[in-house]
């Protein structure tokens, strides 16, 4: 997995950005909208001189031999700068022509500066309607009946008036040259439309980012009530959601391009998913940025309205966006198309090996696949779960609410999964963050009761880094062997996500080796306290110091006199606890780190922290709902045959995929040596919010039977959807609520000012 551009792609991006910055500024965009054909001819000539229109065609045909990912790099900049030139249309037309014997000679005309276009919908009565770039095109590729044809009009047809003032026209196909017929014609046409989908998706991602940047800059500068409006929480939260979605859109667009280049089985579905999600995100980002401009946003002299119109137009050129959801469902579950062959024009362009892998140490650019080790360990984990995760274990966890099983936990410890991401020199397996994330997601996806896994791994890492000799030599080995469990004593009734506001007091009695500490206070949500041997306890030891500086950490045995545990049963069925500490006396050897340095001790394990955002559960929920929908019900119907059902499932399947990409982006960054705090918050925010909305919508889809819980006769998926509604909401709270994640994304990711 590699989620950044290669050096060559970075150079290409920068070169195109420089060109567009110089030649496609907003005033030039406005001038092009007023031109007869809707394009900027000077910009087009500069684009042609760079060789961009045919860069995706094989070198043997006079092109640049670039991959679809390379073209997506260009498309992203094209969208970000609202370039008023039909580059994407010509790129797609050139590749379509290059794939046929009769069309190949026309590629040279496009390389010399003529304009190409693709009719996105089959012709009616030999007329292709509302063709993007049709008003400027010299070569038009279209599907006319069962024939793929190309028309080369002497003069481009009249421009149709549209909201975005682009070069849209109806094209008469009478006398057009036949390129292919029958199934081959449909295959070539479908591939061309998918490439248009993918490139426009990348352009929409670039457009969304540019529009969002305009909005963010405006809310930083615009003052109301004496403060920047960007300091208002409602503004910050919406922009944080958009920032997250735009990042996800970009990843999805590139994944679709990568999958097409490699001939992945799901490439066609990803193209439709990217088209729908990137279009939706561009709509949302431009609308929000315009909204935050207030009345000024509607004035034509402000640039943001240009982005609003372009975003909407690109999305509608393919038709009703909701139909893309139907296309996704068709390609994912109803009639999945065969894996496309890797386009001949892209062969040998991704780094020098037959598989498209980089030669030697050359960076390959975007690669969304797992390496061989991760795939092997992922299969290892699946085999482990098949052998060790029994229905009885899951049933016992769900019925008791204790998401922990000692037998399973010890077997996970025996395999080294508790310290999988630690370096080998300190007793770990040395696995990358991507690999450990993949293993954790397999556990989540299978519904394994492993609430304690992340806790003991984190506590163990903290003891390894900051613990004393006794803790490292006596307690740590017992933790890693699975013999003992730990719980976290962080949250208090009045502090919630503000952990540093802890008021549980620890007072030292005596000095030197005989010193003791007396602890009094209360902790909320000490999950697994009733199973744990130790609580990793955050206390206040200096009430006069700033709240982050007067804290000290302790590892306290749970059998110490004065500790009381009260169970708390939750909406989701899980058990957590309130723990009370009444004159709990512990020796100074229970202290972890220095006195009043508890805040840094609590964060010490970030060195080995692995992203534990939960993609596995929402993925399992959606996959299970699809399986149910594809099954004939007692009334003889099959829910998947209903277009409304398909639309809903496709929506959540797409959003879960975006969440997966955000999650693995964060893991990849960690594996590369970065500390992806903002990116981790994005993944957590997007996945948990998607989980909640998906669970609620899918239980609605099940209807009245969706109300039935586990073991109730007629319960859909044995109550999985019903349980999902009750359980999903808590995932937006623990580990930092969605509001906290939004503040991190807004203030640290977008640089918005803190509120008063």
mmCIF file of N, CA and C in Angstrom, residues 7 24 31 36 38 103 155 171 182 201 210 281 329 446 450 464 478 502 558 564 605 630 643 700 737 747 749:
data_model
loop_
_atom_site.group_PDB
_atom_site.id
_atom_site.type_symbol
_atom_site.label_atom_id
_atom_site.label_comp_id
_atom_site.label_asym_id
_atom_site.label_seq_id
_atom_site.Cartn_x
_atom_site.Cartn_y
_atom_site.Cartn_z
ATOM 1 N N UNK A 7 7.220 10.471 -7.640
ATOM 2 C CA UNK A 7 7.918 11.717 -8.013
ATOM 3 C C UNK A 7 7.517 12.228 -9.396
ATOM 4 N N UNK A 24 -5.653 29.880 -16.295
ATOM 5 C CA UNK A 24 -7.058 29.532 -16.023
ATOM 6 C C UNK A 24 -7.571 30.205 -14.759
ATOM 7 N N UNK A 31 -14.489 34.771 -19.122
ATOM 8 C CA UNK A 31 -14.386 35.101 -20.543
ATOM 9 C C UNK A 31 -14.748 33.908 -21.418
ATOM 10 N N UNK A 36 -18.132 31.898 -27.979
ATOM 11 C CA UNK A 36 -19.130 31.205 -28.791
ATOM 12 C C UNK A 36 -19.171 29.712 -28.505
ATOM 13 N N UNK A 38 -17.597 28.282 -25.768
ATOM 14 C CA UNK A 38 -17.510 28.021 -24.333
ATOM 15 C C UNK A 38 -16.150 27.582 -23.836
ATOM 16 N N UNK A 103 -10.493 3.797 -35.391
ATOM 17 C CA UNK A 103 -10.375 5.063 -34.676
ATOM 18 C C UNK A 103 -8.958 5.506 -34.430
ATOM 19 N N UNK A 155 -18.245 21.455 -39.024
ATOM 20 C CA UNK A 155 -18.362 22.567 -38.089
ATOM 21 C C UNK A 155 -19.031 22.055 -36.820
ATOM 22 N N UNK A 171 -25.255 16.405 -31.190
ATOM 23 C CA UNK A 171 -24.405 16.049 -32.328
ATOM 24 C C UNK A 171 -25.133 15.061 -33.229
ATOM 25 N N UNK A 182 -22.026 -4.503 -31.879
ATOM 26 C CA UNK A 182 -22.466 -5.558 -30.978
ATOM 27 C C UNK A 182 -21.869 -5.438 -29.585
ATOM 28 N N UNK A 201 -14.587 12.412 -11.557
ATOM 29 C CA UNK A 201 -14.578 12.250 -10.100
ATOM 30 C C UNK A 201 -13.324 12.886 -9.510
ATOM 31 N N UNK A 210 -10.673 22.980 -3.726
ATOM 32 C CA UNK A 210 -10.451 24.402 -4.007
ATOM 33 C C UNK A 210 -11.589 25.256 -3.449
ATOM 34 N N UNK A 281 -19.942 15.219 -2.908
ATOM 35 C CA UNK A 281 -19.031 15.989 -2.066
ATOM 36 C C UNK A 281 -18.763 17.366 -2.669
ATOM 37 N N UNK A 329 -25.226 -0.690 -7.383
ATOM 38 C CA UNK A 329 -25.857 -1.933 -6.921
ATOM 39 C C UNK A 329 -25.823 -3.004 -8.001
ATOM 40 N N UNK A 446 -15.602 -9.891 12.317
ATOM 41 C CA UNK A 446 -16.127 -11.189 12.745
ATOM 42 C C UNK A 446 -16.983 -11.088 13.999
ATOM 43 N N UNK A 450 -13.466 -8.404 21.721
ATOM 44 C CA UNK A 450 -12.061 -8.083 21.984
ATOM 45 C C UNK A 450 -11.910 -6.657 22.504
ATOM 46 N N UNK A 464 6.182 -0.408 28.954
ATOM 47 C CA UNK A 464 7.456 -0.657 28.281
ATOM 48 C C UNK A 464 8.276 0.620 28.190
ATOM 49 N N UNK A 478 3.004 -10.705 32.230
ATOM 50 C CA UNK A 478 1.700 -11.305 32.513
ATOM 51 C C UNK A 478 0.622 -10.700 31.603
ATOM 52 N N UNK A 502 -9.716 15.684 35.164
ATOM 53 C CA UNK A 502 -9.899 14.664 36.210
ATOM 54 C C UNK A 502 -9.703 15.260 37.600
ATOM 55 N N UNK A 558 -6.659 -4.171 41.066
ATOM 56 C CA UNK A 558 -8.091 -4.034 41.299
ATOM 57 C C UNK A 558 -8.561 -4.699 42.584
ATOM 58 N N UNK A 564 -14.495 -0.163 44.604
ATOM 59 C CA UNK A 564 -15.816 -0.734 44.406
ATOM 60 C C UNK A 564 -16.192 -0.636 42.926
ATOM 61 N N UNK A 605 2.256 5.958 24.792
ATOM 62 C CA UNK A 605 2.014 4.793 23.935
ATOM 63 C C UNK A 605 1.678 5.171 22.506
ATOM 64 N N UNK A 630 -30.593 -10.169 -0.735
ATOM 65 C CA UNK A 630 -30.481 -11.057 -1.896
ATOM 66 C C UNK A 630 -31.182 -12.392 -1.679
ATOM 67 N N UNK A 643 -35.713 -1.227 -6.487
ATOM 68 C CA UNK A 643 -34.730 -0.156 -6.732
ATOM 69 C C UNK A 643 -34.432 0.685 -5.492
ATOM 70 N N UNK A 700 -34.586 0.363 9.205
ATOM 71 C CA UNK A 700 -35.818 0.842 8.569
ATOM 72 C C UNK A 700 -36.137 0.003 7.336
ATOM 73 N N UNK A 737 -15.511 11.884 21.405
ATOM 74 C CA UNK A 737 -16.790 12.042 20.721
ATOM 75 C C UNK A 737 -16.600 12.682 19.352
ATOM 76 N N UNK A 747 -9.631 22.695 13.727
ATOM 77 C CA UNK A 747 -8.619 23.604 14.251
ATOM 78 C C UNK A 747 -7.205 23.185 13.859
ATOM 79 N N UNK A 749 -6.540 20.664 11.458
ATOM 80 C CA UNK A 749 -6.487 20.318 10.041
ATOM 81 C C UNK A 749 -6.711 21.503 9.126
#
